[in-house]
Amino acid sequence: MPTGSYINGKWFHPNSDRLVKNINPADPKDVLAEFPAATAQDAQTAIDAAQAAFPMWRNTPGPERGRVLWRAVNLARQRLEEIARTMTREEGKVLKEARGEVLKGISLLEFFAGEGYRVHGKTMPSEVRDTFTYTIRRPIGVVGLITPWNFPWALPVWKIAPAVVAGNTVVFKPAENTPATASLLVEIFEEAGLPPGVLNMLVGPGSTVGNAIVNAPETRAISFTGSNEVGNALYQQAAKLNKKVTCEMGGKNAVVVMPDADLNKAATAIIGGAFGSTGQRCTATSRVLASPVVKNELVEQLRERASKLRVGPGLDESSDMGPAVDEKQWKTDLSYIEIAKSEGAQLLTGGGVPKSSNGGYFVEPTIFEGVTPNMRIFREEVFGPVLSIGVAQNIDEAIKFSNAVEYGLTTSIFTQDINNVLRYIEEVETGMVHVNEPTIGGEAQLPFGGTKNTGVGEREMAEEGVNFFTELKTVFINFGGTGERSMIR
Ligand code: ADP
């Protein structure tokens, strides 16, 4: 695996004293690699390379650009196990989740490969005579892609693939926690035949490299996923330079359980949504709003299932849940457990560090009961395995409490009542709604993203995800032979 950055088709070791230490969170003594951190100067070199490659790539036919992604699909399939193991070692998620993520990235590559045939505008009748009007979509130019660590493979894919298939050239900055998986992805694109300069990667800090990418006048669009703190500042900065931006940030996703819900299925969905990926998904389930009719039985099922989850290193096939990604996130998880206790929430299970942690950043699957909308644990994103259970008396309260947070990514309702399903879909303020299934998941062909403080800009994935990386051009062709615009009569 390369341990540097990648500019203009070449791997190199940035000339810097700062090292990005790539650590296994299940065993911090296990250092995967040390990446010399790229600098702001390297960012500019990458931007220049991307700019130089743009005319060639823009003029490459879309289907041909898509074929590079198809070749990446095959290479990724061949290296699935290597990618999954690397991801587990540096991010911590259990192997079956890592394998699932590789497959998700492959689906995204397949979908976006096909989009090479479909980047399209519209033909519409003109209001005036003898005039042919239509739109085309053209690539924007150099785009900056900044990603977090929680989906170190699929998330870079869902930004890079639409950007390059639409004809843009890319400067990509992965999170410092997960440079190894990102390097494998870049290596695959290289082997798939992406020409030099089309994709450039910088492993380095957000405060220097990320900032340089956002502030360079040449990067005309920025796609960011990460924290609200960074995303909000980035959005403001980019606005000053009139850049196109999409930011995907926090979530505080609820599952509503109505009196007629199948509790067994609801419990399965809630446990998977809350503790899958150690709760480190923006779509993780972090709140349950249960009808008082079913609450006690549901709580008992959740407590029993959560306490049976095997917490351990992701590389151990018998583990159900891996560690937090790093010491900082681990401390955040533990501090939210203390906050919840101090607010008067009742600890149902978990709440501490498993005995067998051996220095790894493990947290027990934790559930609080008696959580009310005024509590911080109800409103704030933890990004860890901490689930809050509260009560909603009826569908009105379920909608009100679902919406009583600043975020709006995803939500779910368990019920058999079609009226409640449709009302909930209509009134809940999220970008995605699930019915009788977990809050998690996205599909390549379906738009992904949220409302309110979760996100700004175009949805990701799907046709919308490609459209973000294009400029619309409106064309008027006058075949009247007069040289004038015909007047409306
Ligand atoms: P998380 O910790 O959830 O990944 P962050 O928002 O801290 O969220 O980081 C997301 C990405 O944004 C990372 O790649 C990080 O390095 C980058 N980043 C952090 N600070 C900045 C910044 N000032 N400008 C641009 N990118 C940044």
Coordinates of C-alpha atoms and ligand atoms in Angstrom, one line a residue:
M1 CA 0.0 0.0 0.0
P2 CA 1.4 3.5 -0.9
T3 CA 2.0 5.7 2.1
G4 CA 2.1 9.2 0.6
S5 CA 0.0 11.5 -1.4
Y6 CA -0.8 11.3 -5.1
I7 CA -0.4 14.1 -7.6
N8 CA -0.5 14.0 -11.4
G9 CA -0.4 10.3 -11.6
K10 CA 2.6 9.9 -9.2
W11 CA 2.9 8.8 -5.6
F12 CA 5.2 10.8 -3.5
H13 CA 6.2 11.5 0.1
P14 CA 5.5 15.1 1.0
N15 CA 8.5 16.9 2.4
S16 CA 7.1 17.6 5.9
D17 CA 8.0 16.9 9.5
R18 CA 4.4 16.1 10.4
L19 CA 3.4 12.4 10.3
V20 CA -0.1 11.1 10.0
K21 CA -0.1 8.1 12.2
N22 CA -2.5 5.4 11.0
I23 CA -3.5 3.5 14.1
N24 CA -5.7 0.5 14.7
P25 CA -8.4 1.6 17.2
A26 CA -8.9 -1.9 18.5
D27 CA -5.2 -2.0 19.4
P28 CA -3.5 1.4 19.4
K29 CA -0.1 -0.3 19.5
D30 CA -0.7 -1.5 16.0
V31 CA 0.4 1.2 13.7
L32 CA -0.6 0.4 10.1
A33 CA 1.6 3.1 8.5
E34 CA 2.9 6.6 8.9
F35 CA 2.0 9.0 6.2
P36 CA 4.1 12.2 5.9
A37 CA 1.5 15.0 5.9
A38 CA 0.9 16.9 2.7
T39 CA 1.2 20.7 3.0
A40 CA -0.8 23.6 1.6
Q41 CA 1.9 24.0 -1.0
D42 CA 1.3 20.3 -2.1
A43 CA -2.4 21.2 -2.3
Q44 CA -1.7 23.9 -4.8
T45 CA 0.5 21.6 -6.8
A46 CA -2.4 19.1 -6.9
I47 CA -4.8 21.8 -7.9
D48 CA -2.5 22.9 -10.7
A49 CA -2.2 19.3 -11.9
A50 CA -6.0 18.9 -11.9
Q51 CA -6.4 22.2 -13.8
A52 CA -3.9 21.1 -16.4
A53 CA -5.7 17.8 -16.9
F54 CA -9.2 19.3 -17.1
P55 CA -9.4 20.1 -20.9
M56 CA -8.3 16.6 -21.9
W57 CA -10.7 15.0 -19.4
R58 CA -13.6 17.3 -20.3
N59 CA -13.3 16.4 -23.9
T60 CA -13.1 12.6 -23.3
P61 CA -16.6 11.2 -24.1
G62 CA -18.7 10.4 -21.1
P63 CA -19.1 6.7 -21.8
E64 CA -15.3 6.4 -22.1
R65 CA -15.0 8.1 -18.7
G66 CA -17.5 5.6 -17.4
R67 CA -15.5 2.7 -18.7
V68 CA -12.7 3.6 -16.3
L69 CA -15.1 3.2 -13.5
W70 CA -16.2 -0.2 -14.9
R71 CA -12.6 -1.3 -14.8
A72 CA -12.4 -0.1 -11.2
V73 CA -15.4 -2.2 -10.4
N74 CA -13.5 -5.4 -11.5
L75 CA -10.3 -4.4 -9.7
A76 CA -12.2 -3.6 -6.5
R77 CA -14.0 -7.0 -6.6
Q78 CA -10.6 -8.8 -6.9
R79 CA -9.3 -6.8 -4.0
L80 CA -12.4 -6.9 -1.8
E81 CA -10.9 -8.8 1.1
E82 CA -7.7 -6.7 1.2
I83 CA -9.8 -3.5 1.1
A84 CA -12.1 -4.7 3.8
R85 CA -9.3 -5.8 6.1
T86 CA -7.4 -2.6 5.7
M87 CA -10.6 -0.7 6.5
T88 CA -11.3 -2.7 9.6
R89 CA -7.7 -2.3 10.8
E90 CA -7.7 1.5 10.5
E91 CA -11.4 2.4 11.2
G92 CA -12.4 -0.4 13.5
K93 CA -15.7 -1.6 12.0
V94 CA -16.2 -5.3 12.0
L95 CA -15.2 -7.3 8.9
K96 CA -18.7 -8.1 7.7
E97 CA -19.5 -4.4 7.8
A98 CA -16.3 -3.6 6.0
R99 CA -17.0 -6.2 3.3
G100 CA -20.5 -4.7 3.0
E101 CA -19.1 -1.3 2.5
V102 CA -16.7 -2.4 -0.2
L103 CA -19.7 -3.9 -2.0
K104 CA -21.7 -0.7 -1.6
G105 CA -18.8 1.2 -3.2
I106 CA -18.8 -1.3 -6.0
S107 CA -22.5 -0.7 -6.6
L108 CA -21.9 3.0 -6.6
L109 CA -19.1 2.6 -9.2
E110 CA -21.4 0.5 -11.4
F111 CA -24.1 3.0 -11.2
F112 CA -21.9 6.0 -11.9
A113 CA -20.1 4.1 -14.7
G114 CA -23.5 4.0 -16.5
E115 CA -24.1 7.6 -15.8
G116 CA -21.3 8.3 -18.3
Y117 CA -24.0 7.6 -21.0
R118 CA -26.6 9.7 -19.4
V119 CA -25.3 13.1 -18.4
H120 CA -28.0 15.0 -20.1
G121 CA -29.9 18.2 -20.5
K122 CA -33.5 18.8 -21.7
T123 CA -35.0 19.9 -25.0
M124 CA -37.9 22.2 -24.6
P125 CA -40.1 24.2 -27.1
S126 CA -39.1 27.8 -27.4
E127 CA -41.7 30.5 -26.9
V128 CA -40.6 32.2 -30.1
R129 CA -40.7 31.0 -33.7
D130 CA -37.9 29.3 -35.6
T131 CA -35.8 28.8 -32.5
F132 CA -34.5 25.5 -31.1
T133 CA -33.8 25.6 -27.3
Y134 CA -32.2 23.1 -25.1
T135 CA -29.9 22.6 -22.2
I136 CA -26.6 20.7 -21.9
R137 CA -24.6 19.9 -18.8
R138 CA -20.9 20.6 -18.7
P139 CA -18.3 19.7 -16.1
I140 CA -17.4 22.5 -13.7
G141 CA -13.6 22.1 -13.6
V142 CA -11.4 21.3 -10.6
V143 CA -13.5 20.1 -7.7
G144 CA -12.4 19.6 -4.0
L145 CA -13.7 16.5 -2.2
I146 CA -13.2 16.3 1.6
T147 CA -14.3 13.2 3.4
P148 CA -14.6 11.8 7.0
W149 CA -13.4 8.5 8.4
N150 CA -16.6 6.6 9.1
F151 CA -17.1 5.3 5.5
P152 CA -13.5 5.4 4.3
W153 CA -14.2 3.5 1.0
A154 CA -17.9 4.1 0.0
L155 CA -18.0 7.8 0.8
P156 CA -15.0 8.8 -1.3
V157 CA -16.4 6.6 -4.1
W158 CA -19.7 8.4 -4.0
K159 CA -18.0 11.8 -4.4
I160 CA -15.1 10.8 -6.8
A161 CA -17.1 8.6 -9.2
P162 CA -19.8 11.2 -10.1
A163 CA -17.2 14.0 -10.2
V164 CA -15.0 12.2 -12.7
V165 CA -17.7 10.7 -14.8
A166 CA -19.2 14.1 -15.3
G167 CA -15.8 15.2 -16.6
N168 CA -14.3 17.1 -13.7
T169 CA -10.8 16.7 -12.2
V170 CA -10.5 16.1 -8.5
V171 CA -8.4 17.1 -5.5
F172 CA -9.4 14.6 -2.8
K173 CA -8.6 14.9 0.9
P174 CA -9.5 11.8 3.0
A175 CA -9.7 12.0 6.8
E176 CA -6.4 11.6 8.5
N177 CA -7.7 8.5 10.4
T178 CA -8.3 6.5 7.3
P179 CA -5.6 7.2 4.6
A180 CA -4.9 3.6 3.9
T181 CA -8.3 2.7 2.5
A182 CA -8.3 5.9 0.5
S183 CA -4.9 5.0 -0.9
L184 CA -6.2 1.6 -2.1
L185 CA -9.1 3.4 -3.8
V186 CA -6.7 5.8 -5.6
E187 CA -4.5 2.9 -6.6
I188 CA -7.5 1.1 -8.1
F189 CA -8.5 4.2 -10.1
E190 CA -4.9 4.5 -11.3
E191 CA -4.8 0.9 -12.4
A192 CA -8.2 1.3 -14.0
G193 CA -6.7 3.8 -16.3
L194 CA -7.7 7.2 -15.0
P195 CA -5.2 9.6 -16.7
P196 CA -2.7 11.6 -14.6
G197 CA -4.0 14.7 -13.0
V198 CA -7.7 13.6 -13.1
L199 CA -7.6 12.4 -9.5
N200 CA -5.2 13.8 -7.0
M201 CA -5.1 12.8 -3.3
L202 CA -3.6 14.6 -0.3
V203 CA -3.2 13.0 3.1
G204 CA -2.9 15.8 5.5
P205 CA -4.7 18.0 8.1
G206 CA -8.0 19.7 7.4
S207 CA -6.7 23.0 8.9
T208 CA -4.0 23.3 6.3
V209 CA -4.6 21.0 3.3
G210 CA -8.4 21.1 3.5
N211 CA -8.4 24.8 4.0
A212 CA -6.1 25.3 1.0
I213 CA -8.5 23.3 -1.2
V214 CA -11.5 25.3 -0.1
N215 CA -9.7 28.7 -0.5
A216 CA -8.0 28.1 -3.8
P217 CA -9.8 30.1 -6.5
E218 CA -9.4 27.3 -8.9
T219 CA -11.6 24.8 -7.1
R220 CA -15.0 25.7 -8.3
A221 CA -17.0 23.2 -6.3
I222 CA -16.5 21.6 -2.9
S223 CA -18.2 18.5 -1.7
F224 CA -17.8 17.9 2.1
T225 CA -19.0 15.3 4.6
G226 CA -18.1 15.7 8.2
S227 CA -18.9 17.7 11.3
N228 CA -21.2 20.7 11.5
E229 CA -18.4 22.7 13.0
V230 CA -16.1 22.3 10.0
G231 CA -18.9 22.1 7.4
N232 CA -20.5 25.4 8.5
A233 CA -17.2 27.3 8.4
L234 CA -16.3 25.7 5.1
Y235 CA -19.7 26.7 3.6
Q236 CA -19.2 30.3 4.6
Q237 CA -15.7 30.4 3.3
A238 CA -16.7 28.9 -0.1
A239 CA -19.6 31.3 -0.4
K240 CA -17.2 34.2 -0.3
L241 CA -15.6 32.8 -3.4
N242 CA -19.0 31.9 -5.0
K243 CA -18.3 28.2 -5.1
K244 CA -20.9 25.5 -5.5
V245 CA -21.0 23.5 -2.2
T246 CA -22.6 20.4 -0.9
C247 CA -22.2 19.7 2.8
E248 CA -23.4 16.5 4.5
M249 CA -23.2 16.9 8.3
G250 CA -24.8 15.7 11.5
G251 CA -27.8 13.5 12.3
K252 CA -30.0 12.6 15.3
N253 CA -32.2 10.0 13.8
A254 CA -35.3 8.6 15.4
V255 CA -37.3 5.4 15.1
V256 CA -40.9 5.7 16.0
V257 CA -42.6 2.6 17.3
M258 CA -46.4 2.7 17.2
P259 CA -48.8 0.5 19.2
D260 CA -49.4 -1.9 16.3
A261 CA -45.7 -2.3 15.4
D262 CA -44.1 -5.7 15.1
L263 CA -41.8 -5.3 18.1
N264 CA -39.5 -8.1 17.2
K265 CA -38.7 -6.5 13.8
A266 CA -38.6 -3.0 15.4
A267 CA -36.0 -4.3 17.9
T268 CA -33.9 -5.8 15.1
A269 CA -33.9 -2.6 13.2
I270 CA -33.1 -0.4 16.2
I271 CA -30.2 -2.6 17.4
G272 CA -28.7 -2.7 13.9
G273 CA -29.2 1.0 13.4
A274 CA -27.9 2.0 16.8
F275 CA -24.9 -0.3 17.2
G276 CA -23.9 -1.2 13.7
S277 CA -20.6 0.5 12.8
T278 CA -20.4 1.3 16.5
G279 CA -23.0 4.0 16.0
Q280 CA -20.6 5.9 13.8
R281 CA -22.9 6.5 10.9
C282 CA -24.6 9.8 10.1
T283 CA -27.7 7.7 9.6
A284 CA -27.3 5.8 12.9
T285 CA -30.4 5.4 15.1
S286 CA -29.9 7.4 18.2
R287 CA -33.4 8.0 19.4
V288 CA -36.4 5.7 19.9
L289 CA -39.9 7.2 20.3
A290 CA -42.1 4.5 21.6
S291 CA -45.8 4.4 22.2
P292 CA -46.5 3.8 26.0
V293 CA -48.5 0.8 25.0
V294 CA -45.4 -1.1 23.7
K295 CA -42.6 0.7 25.5
N296 CA -41.9 -1.8 28.3
E297 CA -41.9 -4.8 26.1
L298 CA -39.7 -3.0 23.5
V299 CA -37.3 -1.8 26.2
E300 CA -36.9 -5.3 27.5
Q301 CA -36.1 -6.7 24.0
L302 CA -33.6 -3.9 23.3
R303 CA -31.9 -4.4 26.7
E304 CA -31.5 -8.1 26.2
R305 CA -30.2 -7.9 22.6
A306 CA -27.8 -5.0 23.3
S307 CA -26.3 -6.8 26.3
K308 CA -25.6 -9.9 24.1
L309 CA -23.7 -8.0 21.5
R310 CA -20.0 -9.1 21.4
V311 CA -17.8 -6.1 21.5
G312 CA -14.3 -6.8 20.2
P313 CA -11.7 -6.2 17.5
G314 CA -13.3 -6.0 14.0
L315 CA -10.8 -8.4 12.6
D316 CA -12.2 -11.1 14.9
E317 CA -15.0 -12.6 12.9
S318 CA -17.0 -13.3 16.1
S319 CA -17.2 -9.6 17.1
D320 CA -20.5 -7.9 16.5
M321 CA -19.3 -4.4 17.3
G322 CA -15.8 -2.8 17.0
P323 CA -14.2 0.1 18.8
A324 CA -14.7 3.9 18.5
V325 CA -12.4 5.2 15.8
D326 CA -9.9 7.0 18.0
E327 CA -9.3 8.2 21.5
K328 CA -11.1 11.5 20.9
Q329 CA -14.3 9.9 19.7
W330 CA -14.0 7.3 22.5
K331 CA -13.9 10.1 25.1
T332 CA -16.8 11.9 23.4
D333 CA -18.9 8.7 23.7
L334 CA -18.0 8.3 27.4
S335 CA -18.7 12.0 28.1
Y336 CA -22.2 11.8 26.6
I337 CA -22.9 8.8 28.8
E338 CA -22.0 11.0 31.8
I339 CA -24.1 13.8 30.4
A340 CA -27.1 11.5 30.0
K341 CA -26.8 10.3 33.6
S342 CA -26.4 13.8 35.0
E343 CA -29.6 14.8 33.1
G344 CA -31.6 12.1 34.8
A345 CA -31.8 9.5 32.0
Q346 CA -31.9 6.0 33.3
L347 CA -29.1 3.7 32.2
L348 CA -30.6 0.4 30.9
T349 CA -27.5 -1.4 29.8
G350 CA -23.8 -0.7 29.0
G351 CA -22.5 2.7 30.0
G352 CA -18.8 1.8 30.3
V353 CA -15.7 0.4 28.8
P354 CA -15.6 -3.4 28.4
K355 CA -13.2 -5.2 30.7
S356 CA -11.5 -6.9 27.7
S357 CA -10.6 -3.6 26.0
N358 CA -6.8 -4.1 26.2
G359 CA -6.2 -0.4 25.5
G360 CA -8.5 -0.4 22.5
Y361 CA -11.1 2.3 22.2
F362 CA -14.1 0.1 23.1
V363 CA -17.4 1.3 24.5
E364 CA -20.3 -1.0 25.6
P365 CA -23.5 -0.8 23.6
T366 CA -25.4 1.7 25.8
I367 CA -29.1 2.4 26.2
F368 CA -30.8 5.1 28.2
E369 CA -34.5 5.1 29.1
G370 CA -36.7 8.0 30.2
V371 CA -35.0 10.4 27.7
T372 CA -37.1 13.6 27.1
P373 CA -36.8 16.2 24.4
N374 CA -35.2 18.8 26.6
M375 CA -32.2 16.6 27.3
R376 CA -28.9 17.1 25.5
I377 CA -28.7 13.3 24.9
F378 CA -32.0 13.6 23.0
R379 CA -30.8 16.5 20.8
E380 CA -27.0 16.2 20.2
E381 CA -25.2 13.8 17.9
V382 CA -23.0 11.4 19.8
F383 CA -21.6 9.4 16.9
G384 CA -21.2 6.4 19.1
P385 CA -23.1 3.4 20.5
V386 CA -25.4 5.3 22.7
L387 CA -29.2 4.9 22.2
S388 CA -31.9 7.0 23.9
I389 CA -35.4 5.8 24.5
G390 CA -38.3 8.2 25.0
V391 CA -42.1 8.1 24.8
A392 CA -44.4 9.5 22.2
Q393 CA -48.1 9.2 23.2
N394 CA -49.5 9.2 19.7
I395 CA -48.6 10.0 16.1
D396 CA -48.8 13.8 16.7
E397 CA -46.3 13.6 19.4
A398 CA -44.2 11.2 17.4
I399 CA -44.0 13.7 14.6
K400 CA -43.4 16.6 16.9
F401 CA -40.6 14.9 18.8
S402 CA -39.0 13.5 15.6
N403 CA -38.8 17.1 14.4
A404 CA -37.6 18.5 17.7
V405 CA -33.9 18.5 16.8
E406 CA -31.8 20.7 14.6
Y407 CA -30.9 17.8 12.2
G408 CA -32.9 16.2 9.5
L409 CA -31.1 13.3 7.9
T410 CA -33.2 10.2 8.2
T411 CA -36.0 8.6 10.3
S412 CA -38.1 5.5 10.5
I413 CA -41.6 4.5 11.7
F414 CA -42.8 1.0 12.7
T415 CA -46.5 0.6 12.2
Q416 CA -49.1 -1.3 10.0
D417 CA -51.4 1.7 9.9
I418 CA -51.3 3.2 6.4
N419 CA -52.7 6.5 7.6
N420 CA -50.0 7.0 10.2
V421 CA -47.3 5.9 7.6
L422 CA -48.5 8.5 5.1
R423 CA -48.9 11.3 7.6
Y424 CA -45.4 10.6 9.1
I425 CA -43.8 10.6 5.6
E426 CA -45.6 13.9 4.8
E427 CA -44.7 15.8 8.0
V428 CA -41.4 14.5 9.2
E429 CA -38.6 17.0 8.4
T430 CA -35.9 14.7 7.1
G431 CA -34.3 14.0 3.8
M432 CA -34.9 10.3 4.0
V433 CA -37.8 8.3 5.6
H434 CA -37.9 4.5 6.2
V435 CA -41.0 2.5 7.0
N436 CA -40.6 -0.7 9.0
E437 CA -36.9 -0.9 8.5
P438 CA -33.8 0.7 10.1
T439 CA -32.8 4.4 9.7
I440 CA -29.6 3.4 7.9
G441 CA -28.8 2.7 4.3
G442 CA -28.5 4.4 1.0
E443 CA -28.6 3.1 -2.6
A444 CA -26.5 4.4 -5.5
Q445 CA -29.5 5.3 -7.6
L446 CA -31.4 7.1 -4.8
P447 CA -30.6 10.6 -3.6
F448 CA -28.9 10.7 -0.2
G449 CA -29.0 13.7 2.2
G450 CA -30.8 15.7 4.7
T451 CA -32.6 18.9 5.6
K452 CA -32.1 21.6 8.3
N453 CA -28.7 21.6 9.9
T454 CA -27.8 18.2 8.4
G455 CA -27.0 19.5 4.9
V456 CA -26.8 22.2 2.4
G457 CA -26.5 21.9 -1.4
E458 CA -27.5 19.2 -3.8
R459 CA -28.3 15.6 -2.6
E460 CA -25.5 13.1 -3.1
M461 CA -25.6 9.8 -5.1
A462 CA -28.1 9.2 -7.9
E463 CA -28.6 11.5 -10.9
E464 CA -28.6 14.5 -8.4
G465 CA -25.1 13.5 -7.3
V466 CA -23.9 13.8 -10.9
N467 CA -25.8 17.0 -11.5
F468 CA -24.0 18.7 -8.6
F469 CA -20.8 18.3 -10.5
T470 CA -22.1 20.0 -13.7
E471 CA -23.0 23.5 -14.9
L472 CA -26.1 23.9 -16.9
K473 CA -25.8 25.7 -20.2
T474 CA -29.0 26.9 -22.0
V475 CA -28.7 27.0 -25.8
F476 CA -30.8 29.1 -28.2
I477 CA -30.5 28.3 -32.0
N478 CA -32.3 30.6 -34.3
F479 CA -33.0 29.0 -37.7
G480 CA -35.3 31.9 -38.9
G481 CA -32.5 33.3 -41.0
T482 CA -33.1 36.9 -39.8
G483 CA -30.4 37.2 -37.2
E484 CA -32.9 38.6 -34.8
R485 CA -34.9 37.1 -32.0
S486 CA -38.4 36.7 -33.3
M487 CA -40.8 38.7 -31.2
I488 CA -43.5 36.9 -29.2
R489 CA -46.8 37.6 -31.0
Ligands
ADP1 P1 -15.2 13.9 11.4 O1 -14.3 14.0 12.6 O2 -16.6 13.5 11.7 O3 -14.6 13.2 10.3 P2 -14.5 16.6 10.6 O4 -15.4 17.7 10.2 O5 -13.6 16.9 11.7 O6 -15.4 15.4 10.9 O7 -13.6 16.2 9.4 C1 -14.1 15.9 8.1 C2 -13.1 16.2 7.1 O8 -12.9 17.6 7.0 C3 -11.7 15.5 7.3 O9 -11.1 15.1 6.1 C4 -11.0 16.7 7.9 O10 -9.6 16.6 7.8 C5 -11.5 17.9 7.1 N1 -11.3 19.2 7.7 C6 -11.2 19.5 9.0 N2 -11.0 20.8 9.2 C7 -11.1 21.4 8.0 C8 -10.9 22.8 7.4 N3 -10.7 23.8 8.3 N4 -11.1 22.9 6.1 C9 -11.3 21.9 5.3 N5 -11.4 20.6 5.7 C10 -11.3 20.4 7.0

